[in-house]
One Martini backbone bead per residue (centre of mass of N, CA, C, O) as a GRO file, in nm:
protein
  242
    1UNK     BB    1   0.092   0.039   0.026
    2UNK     BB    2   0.067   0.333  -0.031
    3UNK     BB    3   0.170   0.616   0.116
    4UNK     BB    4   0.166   0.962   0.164
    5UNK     BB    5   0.253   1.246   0.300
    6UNK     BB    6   0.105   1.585   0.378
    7UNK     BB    7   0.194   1.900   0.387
    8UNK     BB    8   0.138   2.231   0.453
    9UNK     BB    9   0.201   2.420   0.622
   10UNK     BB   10   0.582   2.488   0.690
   11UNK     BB   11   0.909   2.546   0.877
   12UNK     BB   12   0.979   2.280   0.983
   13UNK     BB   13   1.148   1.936   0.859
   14UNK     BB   14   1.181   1.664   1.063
   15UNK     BB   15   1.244   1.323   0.930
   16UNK     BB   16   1.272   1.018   1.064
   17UNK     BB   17   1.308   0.717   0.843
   18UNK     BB   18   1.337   0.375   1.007
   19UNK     BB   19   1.451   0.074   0.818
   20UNK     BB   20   1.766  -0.007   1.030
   21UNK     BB   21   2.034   0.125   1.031
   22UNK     BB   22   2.182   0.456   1.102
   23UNK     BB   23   2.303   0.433   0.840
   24UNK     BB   24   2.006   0.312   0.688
   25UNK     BB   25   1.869   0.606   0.706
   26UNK     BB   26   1.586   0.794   0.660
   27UNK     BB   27   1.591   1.127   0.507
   28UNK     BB   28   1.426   1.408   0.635
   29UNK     BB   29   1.537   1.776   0.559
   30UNK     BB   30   1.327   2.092   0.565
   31UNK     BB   31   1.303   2.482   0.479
   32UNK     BB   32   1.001   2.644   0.493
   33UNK     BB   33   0.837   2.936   0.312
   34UNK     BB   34   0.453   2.994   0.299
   35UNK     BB   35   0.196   2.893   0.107
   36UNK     BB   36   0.051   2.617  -0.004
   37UNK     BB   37   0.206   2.378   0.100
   38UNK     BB   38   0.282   2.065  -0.054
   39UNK     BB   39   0.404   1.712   0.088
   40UNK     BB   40   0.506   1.405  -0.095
   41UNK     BB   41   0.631   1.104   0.102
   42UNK     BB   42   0.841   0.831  -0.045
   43UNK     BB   43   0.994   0.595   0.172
   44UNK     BB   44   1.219   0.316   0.080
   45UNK     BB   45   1.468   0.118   0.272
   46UNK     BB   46   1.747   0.290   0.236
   47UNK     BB   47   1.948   0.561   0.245
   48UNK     BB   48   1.769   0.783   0.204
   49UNK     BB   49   1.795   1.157   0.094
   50UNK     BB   50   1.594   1.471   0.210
   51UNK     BB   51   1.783   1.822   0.156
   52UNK     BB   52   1.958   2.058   0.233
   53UNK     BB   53   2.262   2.182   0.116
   54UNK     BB   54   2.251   2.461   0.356
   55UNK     BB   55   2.213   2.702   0.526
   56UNK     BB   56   2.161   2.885   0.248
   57UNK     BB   57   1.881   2.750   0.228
   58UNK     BB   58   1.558   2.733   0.054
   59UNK     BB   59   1.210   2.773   0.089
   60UNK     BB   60   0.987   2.960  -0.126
   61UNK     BB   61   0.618   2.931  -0.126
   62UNK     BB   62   0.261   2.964  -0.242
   63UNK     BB   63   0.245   2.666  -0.464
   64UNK     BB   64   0.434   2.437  -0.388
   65UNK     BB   65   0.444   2.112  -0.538
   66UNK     BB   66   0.510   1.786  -0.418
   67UNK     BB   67   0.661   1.436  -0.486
   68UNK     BB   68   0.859   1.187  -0.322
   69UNK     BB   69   1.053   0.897  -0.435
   70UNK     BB   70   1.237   0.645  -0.272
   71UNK     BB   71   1.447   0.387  -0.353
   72UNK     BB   72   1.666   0.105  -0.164
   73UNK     BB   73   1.749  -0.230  -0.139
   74UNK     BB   74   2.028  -0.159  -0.003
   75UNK     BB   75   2.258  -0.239   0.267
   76UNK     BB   76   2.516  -0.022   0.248
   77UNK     BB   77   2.462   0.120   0.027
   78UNK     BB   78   2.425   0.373  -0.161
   79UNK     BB   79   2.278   0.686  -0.154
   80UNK     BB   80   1.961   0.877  -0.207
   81UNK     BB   81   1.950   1.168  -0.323
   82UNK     BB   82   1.792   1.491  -0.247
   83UNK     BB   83   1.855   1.851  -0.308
   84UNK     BB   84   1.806   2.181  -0.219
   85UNK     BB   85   1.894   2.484  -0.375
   86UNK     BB   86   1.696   2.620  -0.283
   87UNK     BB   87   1.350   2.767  -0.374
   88UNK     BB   88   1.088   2.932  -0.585
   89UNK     BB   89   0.787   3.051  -0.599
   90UNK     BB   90   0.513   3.021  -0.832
   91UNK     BB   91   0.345   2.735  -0.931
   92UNK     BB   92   0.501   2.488  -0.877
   93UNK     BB   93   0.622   2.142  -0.988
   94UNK     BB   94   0.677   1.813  -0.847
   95UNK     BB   95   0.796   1.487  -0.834
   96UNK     BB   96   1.012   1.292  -0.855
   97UNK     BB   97   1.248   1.007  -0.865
   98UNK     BB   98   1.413   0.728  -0.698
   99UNK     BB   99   1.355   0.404  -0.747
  100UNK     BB  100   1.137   0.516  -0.945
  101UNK     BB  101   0.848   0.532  -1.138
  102UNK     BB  102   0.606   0.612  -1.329
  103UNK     BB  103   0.296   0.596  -1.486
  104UNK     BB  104   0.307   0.919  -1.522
  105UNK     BB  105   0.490   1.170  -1.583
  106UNK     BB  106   0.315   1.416  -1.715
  107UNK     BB  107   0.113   1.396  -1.462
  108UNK     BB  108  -0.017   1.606  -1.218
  109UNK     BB  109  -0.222   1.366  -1.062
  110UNK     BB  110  -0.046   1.104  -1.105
  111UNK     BB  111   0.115   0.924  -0.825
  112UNK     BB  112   0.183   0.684  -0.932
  113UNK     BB  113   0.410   0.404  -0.857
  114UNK     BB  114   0.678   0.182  -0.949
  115UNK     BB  115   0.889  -0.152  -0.877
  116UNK     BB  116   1.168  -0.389  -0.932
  117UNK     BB  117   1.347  -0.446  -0.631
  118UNK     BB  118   1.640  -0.320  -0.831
  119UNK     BB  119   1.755  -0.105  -0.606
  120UNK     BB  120   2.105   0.052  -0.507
  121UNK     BB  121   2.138   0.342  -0.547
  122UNK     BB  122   2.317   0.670  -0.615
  123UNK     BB  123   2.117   0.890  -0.645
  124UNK     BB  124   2.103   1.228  -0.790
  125UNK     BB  125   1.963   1.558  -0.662
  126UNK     BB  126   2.035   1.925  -0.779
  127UNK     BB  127   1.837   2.220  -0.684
  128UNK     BB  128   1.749   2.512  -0.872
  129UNK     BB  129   1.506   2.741  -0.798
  130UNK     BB  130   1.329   3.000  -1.007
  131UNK     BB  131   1.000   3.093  -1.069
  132UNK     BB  132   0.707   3.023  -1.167
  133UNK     BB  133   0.519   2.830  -1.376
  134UNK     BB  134   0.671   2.556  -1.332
  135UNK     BB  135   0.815   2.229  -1.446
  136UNK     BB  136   0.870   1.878  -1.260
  137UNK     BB  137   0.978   1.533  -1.402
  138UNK     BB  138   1.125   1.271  -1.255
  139UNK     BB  139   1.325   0.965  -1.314
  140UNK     BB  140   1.567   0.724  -1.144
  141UNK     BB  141   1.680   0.387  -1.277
  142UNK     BB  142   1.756   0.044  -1.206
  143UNK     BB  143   1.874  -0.243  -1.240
  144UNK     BB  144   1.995  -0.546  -1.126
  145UNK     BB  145   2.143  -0.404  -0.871
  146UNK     BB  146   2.281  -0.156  -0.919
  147UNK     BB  147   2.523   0.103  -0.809
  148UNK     BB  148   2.573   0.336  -1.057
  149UNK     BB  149   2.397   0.591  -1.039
  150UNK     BB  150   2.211   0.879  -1.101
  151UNK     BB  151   2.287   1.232  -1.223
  152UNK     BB  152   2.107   1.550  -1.159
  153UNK     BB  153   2.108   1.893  -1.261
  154UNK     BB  154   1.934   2.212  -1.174
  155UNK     BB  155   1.858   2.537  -1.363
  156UNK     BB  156   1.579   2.710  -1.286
  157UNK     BB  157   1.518   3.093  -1.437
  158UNK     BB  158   1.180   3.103  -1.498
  159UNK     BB  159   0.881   3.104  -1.589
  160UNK     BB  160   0.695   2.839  -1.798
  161UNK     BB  161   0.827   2.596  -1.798
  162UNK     BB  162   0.930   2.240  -1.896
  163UNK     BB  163   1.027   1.937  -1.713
  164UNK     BB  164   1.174   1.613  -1.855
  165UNK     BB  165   1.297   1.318  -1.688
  166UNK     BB  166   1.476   1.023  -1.777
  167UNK     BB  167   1.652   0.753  -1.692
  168UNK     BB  168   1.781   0.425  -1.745
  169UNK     BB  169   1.917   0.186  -1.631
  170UNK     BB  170   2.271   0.087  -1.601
  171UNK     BB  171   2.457   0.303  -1.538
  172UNK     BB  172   2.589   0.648  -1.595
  173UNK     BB  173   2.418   0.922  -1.688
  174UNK     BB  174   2.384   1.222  -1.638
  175UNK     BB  175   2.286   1.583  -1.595
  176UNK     BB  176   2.316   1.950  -1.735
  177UNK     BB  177   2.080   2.162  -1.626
  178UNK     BB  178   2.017   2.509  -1.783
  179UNK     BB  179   1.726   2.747  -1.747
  180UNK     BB  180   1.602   3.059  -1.782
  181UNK     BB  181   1.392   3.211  -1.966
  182UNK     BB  182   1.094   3.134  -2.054
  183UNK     BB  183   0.900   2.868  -2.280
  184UNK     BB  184   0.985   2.644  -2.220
  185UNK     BB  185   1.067   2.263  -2.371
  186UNK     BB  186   1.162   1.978  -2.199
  187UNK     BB  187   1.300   1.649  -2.322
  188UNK     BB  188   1.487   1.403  -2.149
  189UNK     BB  189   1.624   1.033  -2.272
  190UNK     BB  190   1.844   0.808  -2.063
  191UNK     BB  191   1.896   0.488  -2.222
  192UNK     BB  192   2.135   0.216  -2.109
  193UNK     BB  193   2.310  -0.071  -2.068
  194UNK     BB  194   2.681  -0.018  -1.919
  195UNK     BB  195   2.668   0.297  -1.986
  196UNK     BB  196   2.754   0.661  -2.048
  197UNK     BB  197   2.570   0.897  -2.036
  198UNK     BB  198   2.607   1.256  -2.160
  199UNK     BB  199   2.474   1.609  -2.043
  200UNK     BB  200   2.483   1.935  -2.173
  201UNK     BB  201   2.256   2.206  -2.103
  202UNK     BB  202   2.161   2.540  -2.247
  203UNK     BB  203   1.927   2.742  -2.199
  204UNK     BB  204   1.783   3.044  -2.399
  205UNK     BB  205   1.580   3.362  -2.394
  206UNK     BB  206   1.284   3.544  -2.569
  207UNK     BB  207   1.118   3.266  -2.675
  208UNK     BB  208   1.085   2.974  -2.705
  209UNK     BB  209   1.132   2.625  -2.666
  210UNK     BB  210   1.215   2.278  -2.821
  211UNK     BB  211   1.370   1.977  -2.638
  212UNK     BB  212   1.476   1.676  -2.784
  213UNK     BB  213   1.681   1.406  -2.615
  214UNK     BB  214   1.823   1.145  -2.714
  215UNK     BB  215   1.999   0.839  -2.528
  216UNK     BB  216   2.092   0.519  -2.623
  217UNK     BB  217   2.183   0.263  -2.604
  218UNK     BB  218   2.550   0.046  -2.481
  219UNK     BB  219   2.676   0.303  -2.504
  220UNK     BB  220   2.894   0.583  -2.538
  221UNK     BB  221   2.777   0.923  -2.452
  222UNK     BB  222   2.750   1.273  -2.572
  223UNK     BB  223   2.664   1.617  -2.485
  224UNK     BB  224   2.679   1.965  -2.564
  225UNK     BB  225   2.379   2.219  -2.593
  226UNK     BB  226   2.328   2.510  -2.690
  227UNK     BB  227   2.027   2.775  -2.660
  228UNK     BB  228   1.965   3.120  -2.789
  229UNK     BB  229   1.654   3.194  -2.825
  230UNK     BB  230   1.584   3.461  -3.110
  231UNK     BB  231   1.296   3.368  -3.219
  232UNK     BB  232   0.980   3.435  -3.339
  233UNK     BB  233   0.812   3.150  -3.256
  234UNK     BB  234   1.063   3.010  -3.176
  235UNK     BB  235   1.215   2.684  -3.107
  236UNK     BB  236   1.361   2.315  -3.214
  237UNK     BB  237   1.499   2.051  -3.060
  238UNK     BB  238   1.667   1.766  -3.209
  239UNK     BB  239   1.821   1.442  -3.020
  240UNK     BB  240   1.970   1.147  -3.148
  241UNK     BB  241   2.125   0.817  -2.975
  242UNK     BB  242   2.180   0.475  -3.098
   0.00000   0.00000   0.00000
């Protein structure tokens, strides 16, 4: 049975959920302030932890909905990190989840999530957010009990974005995501066993961006793509490697 908790108005959190020894304790501690602050958290098994990056950090939301889900299957081994680093602004949403996969990634009502009990940790996301109602839905998974996590990271400030990341398969897949403001839609799937994709991507603009990468199949890539979109009516770009 999936559980649930879902926080209102809160100015700090700190949850600790063991569910073995203190070193492979699940850990929430996050300080917000704001209005209709929503959150909600599920972590099994190992070594989870969802923290701010430092004491300089902050959440400061007046309707930022949130929804995380950490799996880690293995006792003693590499921990499932979710990191946050500053984040503020208005109708903000995000789903996030690491070592578990969304039913529907793209939606923001259906809250639902599956696990293969081969997640053995190592994922990282490390998020700077500021500003207007973006959107964010990710999830990084691995196979077959590999230890090598995927690492995510996200720099996006300003106006109506929406991106959507998934890592997936056994290899390190890593991403360096930077989107700076306007209405980009960016989607990008690395998915690949064995191998190590590898993405830096930084968008910007005065004008609407579209951005869908995909980097695929059991080889090593690699990709680093700047796009400074100043076109009226927007920019579209697509990358495939398989």
């Amino acid at each position: 049975m999936i559980k649930k908790i879902v926080f209102g108005i809160v100015f700090i959190i700190i949850c600790l959920l063991a569910f073995a020894s203190n070193a492979d304790d699940n850990v929430i501690s996050l300080e917000q302030t704001g209005d209709t602050f929503q959150l909600g958290v599920d972590q099994y098994g190992f070594n989870n932890n969802i923290e701010m990056l430092d004491t300089n950090s902050y959440i400061t939301a007046s309707s930022l909905d949130m929804y995380l889900v950490q799996i880690n299957t293995t006792s003693g081994g590499l921990p499932n990190n979710i990191t946050f680093d500053e984040v503020s602004g208005t109708g903000n949403q995000m789903k996030l989840a690491q070592g578990a996969a969304w039913t529907t990634l793209d939606s923001d009502t259906d809250l639902t999530w599956w696990v293969d009990n081969y997640e053995s940790g190592g994922h990282d996301i490390d998020i700077t957010l500021y500003g207007d109602y973006n959107k964010l839905a990710v999830q990084q998974t691995n196979q077959t009990g590999a230890l090598d996590g995927h690492s995510f990271d996200l720099h996006l400030a300003g106006d109506y974005n929406e991106v959507q990341i998934k890592q997936q398969s056994n290899g390190a897949k890593n991403i360096d995501l930077t989107i700076y403001n306007d209405y980009n839609d960016v989607f990008i799937r690395q998915k690949g066993n064995g191998a190590t994709h590898n993405a830096n991507i930084t968008l910007d603009g005065l004008y609407g961006t579209d951005l869908i990468l995909k980097q695929m199949s059991g080889t090593n890539q690699t990709y680093t793509l700047s796009v400074d979109c100043m076109t009226v009516g927007g920019c579209s770009t697509s990358v495939t490697q398989e």
